[in-house]
Amino acid sequence: MGHIETALVHGAIREGYADKKGAVNVPMYLSSTFHQESMDEFGEFDYARSGNPTRAALERAIAELEGGDRGFAFATGMAAVSACFMLLSKGDHVVITEDVYGGTYRFVTKVLPRFGITHTFVDFTDLAAIEAAITANTKLIYMETPSNPTLGITDIAAVVDIAQKANAWTFLDNTFMTPIHQRSLDLGVDIVIHSATKFLSGHSDIVAGLAVTKDAALSDQLYFIQNSFGNSLGVQDSYTLIQNMKTTAVRFNESARVAGVLAQFLQEQPLVEQVYYPGLASHPGADIHAKQSTSAGAVFSFRLPNYEIAKTFVGAMQIPVFAVSLGGVESILSYPAKMSHAAMEPEERMKRGITDGLLRFSVGLENEQDLLADFKQALEKAALVKTV
Ligand SMILES: *Cc1c(COP(=O)(O)O)cnc(C)c1O
């Protein structure tokens, strides 16, 4: 339906008036079971684990937004990620980006091996290394771009090409870009995954996950997993997500605009050793990102010299919440070493650039000048630590 901003507003709500009662918001069908007309006339819904009209409206909306075959709503982003991995079988091998989300890292390293599914972590900025990691059993290449927390960029089309030659699937965690700014399935990806907890819901209110399949064969398999595991999103959270998704484009675009200003500012500060933001010309993945995405996003990371300076900086910041997560209307400052990547062994963290001075910032919707002033005063306080 027209451009994506229009689809975001109208995608799910058409379901709301499909029942001819005209509600402009999708009703919450708080019903675990559904009456059937007769012994040989069963309706679309029978039991809410298998399908609920509110969740179905959300699932159809995300499928339309991603331009895919079928959408799936899960209880959390990790439920979406793990459900997709459950399409694999014993003996299968996964090639996966080494700076993957911490929870995905935990699932792939601690859970999948118990089911005989092996993996190889690779620096996904190195296409030759991806090809070299493929074995006869490789069934899946798993991407996340921009990655978390160092905003590494993977060339999606190039990886899809490698995967197709190897007869392997590609899944992509698109949480950082949303369907608005990165068209994963158009680039050939088989399944696109979101932690809808982040930008899609955008108010730090619910946890939710979404996945969209490119073609029908995978849709049937993923539906089977969703129904077997029973990890789908509840009705009230489905409603909340439908409502919040209507404003994702305006929220994301404004936050991304301010992120660009803040990242540029930080890059010019002597105390800041490095800024990771794909919108900066200095970012090694900037060109590839610009080729496959229409925004540099609303999240950046930056490196202060050490733990003490980072700690002083965090203590001095007034506006952001200091917390895990990202993508909220309130700016969120996080400390990856002890938050998103706490599940990772220290030597693995260091290898991925998640040092003791690394901070991540998710830009919310506060005033740009207020955020700049907050960064300035906190950096001034942090600079004093360096001199003692
Ligand atoms: C948060 C996040 C997840 C996990 O989502 P939950 O909703 O927390 O389970 C997965 N991938 C990325 C990139 C994330 O930021």
mmCIF file of N, CA, C and O in Angstrom, residues 285-338:
data_model
loop_
_atom_site.group_PDB
_atom_site.id
_atom_site.type_symbol
_atom_site.label_atom_id
_atom_site.label_comp_id
_atom_site.label_asym_id
_atom_site.label_seq_id
_atom_site.Cartn_x
_atom_site.Cartn_y
_atom_site.Cartn_z
ATOM 1 N N GLY A 285 32.650 0.552 6.977
ATOM 2 C CA GLY A 285 31.545 -0.048 6.219
ATOM 3 C C GLY A 285 30.582 0.973 5.632
ATOM 4 O O GLY A 285 29.518 0.604 5.125
ATOM 5 N N ALA A 286 30.946 2.260 5.697
ATOM 6 C CA ALA A 286 29.995 3.319 5.304
ATOM 7 C C ALA A 286 29.472 3.138 3.877
ATOM 8 O O ALA A 286 28.266 3.284 3.635
ATOM 9 N N ASP A 287 30.352 2.804 2.935
ATOM 10 C CA ASP A 287 29.922 2.697 1.531
ATOM 11 C C ASP A 287 28.977 1.520 1.327
ATOM 12 O O ASP A 287 27.954 1.640 0.650
ATOM 13 N N ILE A 288 29.330 0.389 1.913
ATOM 14 C CA ILE A 288 28.464 -0.795 1.765
ATOM 15 C C ILE A 288 27.115 -0.521 2.424
ATOM 16 O O ILE A 288 26.061 -0.828 1.872
ATOM 17 N N HIS A 289 27.156 0.106 3.594
ATOM 18 C CA HIS A 289 25.893 0.390 4.285
ATOM 19 C C HIS A 289 25.007 1.304 3.436
ATOM 20 O O HIS A 289 23.808 1.068 3.304
ATOM 21 N N ALA A 290 25.612 2.341 2.854
ATOM 22 C CA ALA A 290 24.839 3.299 2.047
ATOM 23 C C ALA A 290 24.216 2.625 0.822
ATOM 24 O O ALA A 290 23.143 3.021 0.359
ATOM 25 N N LYS A 291 24.870 1.564 0.337
ATOM 26 C CA LYS A 291 24.379 0.836 -0.835
ATOM 27 C C LYS A 291 23.108 0.035 -0.508
ATOM 28 O O LYS A 291 22.238 -0.145 -1.348
ATOM 29 N N GLN A 292 23.011 -0.452 0.731
ATOM 30 C CA GLN A 292 21.922 -1.381 1.064
ATOM 31 C C GLN A 292 20.916 -0.823 2.074
ATOM 32 O O GLN A 292 19.940 -1.505 2.401
ATOM 33 N N SER A 293 21.138 0.384 2.566
ATOM 34 C CA SER A 293 20.249 0.946 3.578
ATOM 35 C C SER A 293 20.006 2.416 3.272
ATOM 36 O O SER A 293 20.841 3.063 2.647
ATOM 37 N N THR A 294 18.886 2.919 3.757
ATOM 38 C CA THR A 294 18.561 4.320 3.485
ATOM 39 C C THR A 294 18.683 5.193 4.729
ATOM 40 O O THR A 294 18.226 6.332 4.741
ATOM 41 N N SER A 295 19.293 4.648 5.792
ATOM 42 C CA SER A 295 19.549 5.461 6.989
ATOM 43 C C SER A 295 20.765 4.891 7.687
ATOM 44 O O SER A 295 21.018 3.685 7.622
ATOM 45 N N ALA A 296 21.509 5.755 8.356
ATOM 46 C CA ALA A 296 22.641 5.267 9.150
ATOM 47 C C ALA A 296 22.187 4.804 10.535
ATOM 48 O O ALA A 296 22.969 4.265 11.304
ATOM 49 N N GLY A 297 20.923 5.017 10.848
ATOM 50 C CA GLY A 297 20.377 4.491 12.082
ATOM 51 C C GLY A 297 20.486 5.441 13.258
ATOM 52 O O GLY A 297 21.047 6.536 13.157
ATOM 53 N N ALA A 298 19.940 5.011 14.375
ATOM 54 C CA ALA A 298 19.818 5.857 15.559
ATOM 55 C C ALA A 298 20.699 5.369 16.707
ATOM 56 O O ALA A 298 20.530 5.800 17.844
ATOM 57 N N VAL A 299 21.604 4.452 16.419
ATOM 58 C CA VAL A 299 22.482 3.905 17.460
ATOM 59 C C VAL A 299 23.932 4.097 17.037
ATOM 60 O O VAL A 299 24.278 3.867 15.878
ATOM 61 N N PHE A 300 24.758 4.532 17.979
ATOM 62 C CA PHE A 300 26.200 4.543 17.730
ATOM 63 C C PHE A 300 26.904 4.105 18.999
ATOM 64 O O PHE A 300 26.317 4.104 20.083
ATOM 65 N N SER A 301 28.149 3.687 18.839
ATOM 66 C CA SER A 301 28.977 3.354 20.001
ATOM 67 C C SER A 301 30.215 4.219 19.953
ATOM 68 O O SER A 301 30.585 4.730 18.891
ATOM 69 N N PHE A 302 30.830 4.396 21.089
ATOM 70 C CA PHE A 302 32.065 5.183 21.127
ATOM 71 C C PHE A 302 32.952 4.684 22.255
ATOM 72 O O PHE A 302 32.478 4.148 23.251
ATOM 73 N N ARG A 303 34.242 4.857 22.021
ATOM 74 C CA ARG A 303 35.210 4.306 22.955
ATOM 75 C C ARG A 303 35.899 5.411 23.744
ATOM 76 O O ARG A 303 36.520 6.306 23.180
ATOM 77 N N LEU A 304 35.770 5.322 25.054
ATOM 78 C CA LEU A 304 36.534 6.195 25.941
ATOM 79 C C LEU A 304 37.778 5.411 26.374
ATOM 80 O O LEU A 304 37.822 4.183 26.231
ATOM 81 N N PRO A 305 38.796 6.117 26.883
ATOM 82 C CA PRO A 305 40.088 5.452 27.072
ATOM 83 C C PRO A 305 40.074 4.261 28.041
ATOM 84 O O PRO A 305 40.817 3.307 27.838
ATOM 85 N N ASN A 306 39.263 4.301 29.074
ATOM 86 C CA ASN A 306 39.315 3.185 30.032
ATOM 87 C C ASN A 306 38.042 3.119 30.876
ATOM 88 O O ASN A 306 37.150 3.967 30.744
ATOM 89 N N TYR A 307 38.009 2.148 31.731
ATOM 90 C CA TYR A 307 36.843 1.886 32.578
ATOM 91 C C TYR A 307 36.496 3.081 33.469
ATOM 92 O O TYR A 307 35.337 3.489 33.576
ATOM 93 N N GLU A 308 37.497 3.673 34.118
ATOM 94 C CA GLU A 308 37.256 4.762 35.069
ATOM 95 C C GLU A 308 36.640 5.977 34.379
ATOM 96 O O GLU A 308 35.707 6.597 34.892
ATOM 97 N N ILE A 309 37.180 6.297 33.215
ATOM 98 C CA ILE A 309 36.667 7.455 32.470
ATOM 99 C C ILE A 309 35.240 7.178 31.994
ATOM 100 O O ILE A 309 34.358 8.033 32.100
ATOM 101 N N ALA A 310 35.013 5.963 31.510
ATOM 102 C CA ALA A 310 33.667 5.600 31.057
ATOM 103 C C ALA A 310 32.682 5.670 32.222
ATOM 104 O O ALA A 310 31.558 6.154 32.081
ATOM 105 N N LYS A 311 33.136 5.213 33.381
ATOM 106 C CA LYS A 311 32.249 5.196 34.556
ATOM 107 C C LYS A 311 31.881 6.628 34.980
ATOM 108 O O LYS A 311 30.725 6.906 35.312
ATOM 109 N N THR A 312 32.861 7.516 34.959
ATOM 110 C CA THR A 312 32.603 8.913 35.307
ATOM 111 C C THR A 312 31.644 9.547 34.297
ATOM 112 O O THR A 312 30.708 10.261 34.667
ATOM 113 N N PHE A 313 31.877 9.244 33.031
ATOM 114 C CA PHE A 313 30.997 9.766 31.970
ATOM 115 C C PHE A 313 29.555 9.308 32.204
ATOM 116 O O PHE A 313 28.621 10.114 32.183
ATOM 117 N N VAL A 314 29.388 8.018 32.446
ATOM 118 C CA VAL A 314 28.035 7.467 32.642
ATOM 119 C C VAL A 314 27.360 8.127 33.843
ATOM 120 O O VAL A 314 26.184 8.517 33.781
ATOM 121 N N GLY A 315 28.134 8.303 34.910
ATOM 122 C CA GLY A 315 27.574 8.923 36.115
ATOM 123 C C GLY A 315 27.169 10.370 35.893
ATOM 124 O O GLY A 315 26.262 10.871 36.556
ATOM 125 N N ALA A 316 27.829 11.031 34.965
ATOM 126 C CA ALA A 316 27.576 12.461 34.744
ATOM 127 C C ALA A 316 26.429 12.719 33.770
ATOM 128 O O ALA A 316 25.835 13.791 33.775
ATOM 129 N N MET A 317 26.099 11.748 32.931
ATOM 130 C CA MET A 317 25.031 11.975 31.938
ATOM 131 C C MET A 317 23.683 12.098 32.654
ATOM 132 O O MET A 317 23.322 11.281 33.487
ATOM 133 N N GLN A 318 22.932 13.145 32.279
ATOM 134 C CA GLN A 318 21.672 13.454 32.967
ATOM 135 C C GLN A 318 20.447 12.918 32.221
ATOM 136 O O GLN A 318 19.483 12.508 32.849
ATOM 137 N N ILE A 319 20.458 12.984 30.889
ATOM 138 C CA ILE A 319 19.213 12.722 30.144
ATOM 139 C C ILE A 319 18.944 11.233 29.902
ATOM 140 O O ILE A 319 17.840 10.763 30.185
ATOM 141 N N PRO A 320 19.885 10.478 29.370
ATOM 142 C CA PRO A 320 19.525 9.094 28.983
ATOM 143 C C PRO A 320 19.278 8.210 30.191
ATOM 144 O O PRO A 320 19.821 8.445 31.267
ATOM 145 N N VAL A 321 18.467 7.203 29.980
ATOM 146 C CA VAL A 321 18.434 6.137 30.986
ATOM 147 C C VAL A 321 19.691 5.302 30.756
ATOM 148 O O VAL A 321 20.161 5.162 29.622
ATOM 149 N N PHE A 322 20.245 4.809 31.825
ATOM 150 C CA PHE A 322 21.412 3.923 31.733
ATOM 151 C C PHE A 322 20.868 2.519 31.870
ATOM 152 O O PHE A 322 20.436 2.104 32.940
ATOM 153 N N ALA A 323 20.836 1.813 30.756
ATOM 154 C CA ALA A 323 20.096 0.546 30.741
ATOM 155 C C ALA A 323 20.497 -0.283 29.530
ATOM 156 O O ALA A 323 21.122 0.219 28.604
ATOM 157 N N VAL A 324 20.118 -1.549 29.559
ATOM 158 C CA VAL A 324 20.205 -2.367 28.353
ATOM 159 C C VAL A 324 19.097 -1.903 27.409
ATOM 160 O O VAL A 324 18.244 -1.126 27.782
ATOM 161 N N SER A 325 19.138 -2.429 26.213
ATOM 162 C CA SER A 325 18.133 -2.174 25.181
ATOM 163 C C SER A 325 18.429 -0.892 24.401
ATOM 164 O O SER A 325 19.391 -0.164 24.682
ATOM 165 N N LEU A 326 17.607 -0.674 23.404
ATOM 166 C CA LEU A 326 17.784 0.458 22.485
ATOM 167 C C LEU A 326 16.466 0.670 21.769
ATOM 168 O O LEU A 326 15.518 -0.097 21.933
ATOM 169 N N GLY A 327 16.418 1.757 20.997
ATOM 170 C CA GLY A 327 15.249 1.962 20.140
ATOM 171 C C GLY A 327 14.049 2.578 20.825
ATOM 172 O O GLY A 327 12.962 2.569 20.250
ATOM 173 N N GLY A 328 14.216 3.123 22.031
ATOM 174 C CA GLY A 328 13.094 3.740 22.734
ATOM 175 C C GLY A 328 12.979 5.226 22.434
ATOM 176 O O GLY A 328 13.893 5.833 21.856
ATOM 177 N N VAL A 329 11.872 5.838 22.825
ATOM 178 C CA VAL A 329 11.715 7.283 22.671
ATOM 179 C C VAL A 329 12.634 8.031 23.636
ATOM 180 O O VAL A 329 12.958 9.197 23.415
ATOM 181 N N GLU A 330 13.041 7.361 24.711
ATOM 182 C CA GLU A 330 14.029 7.949 25.606
ATOM 183 C C GLU A 330 15.408 7.459 25.177
ATOM 184 O O GLU A 330 15.571 6.292 24.823
ATOM 185 N N SER A 331 16.390 8.341 25.176
ATOM 186 C CA SER A 331 17.737 7.898 24.838
ATOM 187 C C SER A 331 18.207 6.885 25.870
ATOM 188 O O SER A 331 17.886 6.993 27.059
ATOM 189 N N ILE A 332 18.943 5.888 25.391
ATOM 190 C CA ILE A 332 19.405 4.806 26.256
ATOM 191 C C ILE A 332 20.915 4.677 26.113
ATOM 192 O O ILE A 332 21.433 4.448 25.015
ATOM 193 N N LEU A 333 21.601 4.843 27.233
ATOM 194 C CA LEU A 333 23.054 4.690 27.280
ATOM 195 C C LEU A 333 23.344 3.315 27.857
ATOM 196 O O LEU A 333 22.776 2.957 28.890
ATOM 197 N N SER A 334 24.171 2.541 27.189
ATOM 198 C CA SER A 334 24.483 1.226 27.759
ATOM 199 C C SER A 334 25.965 0.919 27.721
ATOM 200 O O SER A 334 26.739 1.528 26.982
ATOM 201 N N TYR A 335 26.306 -0.036 28.562
ATOM 202 C CA TYR A 335 27.686 -0.453 28.737
ATOM 203 C C TYR A 335 27.787 -1.907 28.297
ATOM 204 O O TYR A 335 27.531 -2.831 29.074
ATOM 205 N N PRO A 336 28.093 -2.136 27.013
ATOM 206 C CA PRO A 336 27.998 -3.492 26.447
ATOM 207 C C PRO A 336 28.775 -4.547 27.235
ATOM 208 O O PRO A 336 28.292 -5.680 27.367
ATOM 209 N N ALA A 337 29.958 -4.212 27.753
ATOM 210 C CA ALA A 337 30.779 -5.224 28.431
ATOM 211 C C ALA A 337 30.033 -5.885 29.581
ATOM 212 O O ALA A 337 30.220 -7.070 29.855
ATOM 213 N N LYS A 338 29.174 -5.119 30.260
ATOM 214 C CA LYS A 338 28.456 -5.693 31.407
ATOM 215 C C LYS A 338 26.966 -5.844 31.137
ATOM 216 O O LYS A 338 26.222 -6.293 32.004
#
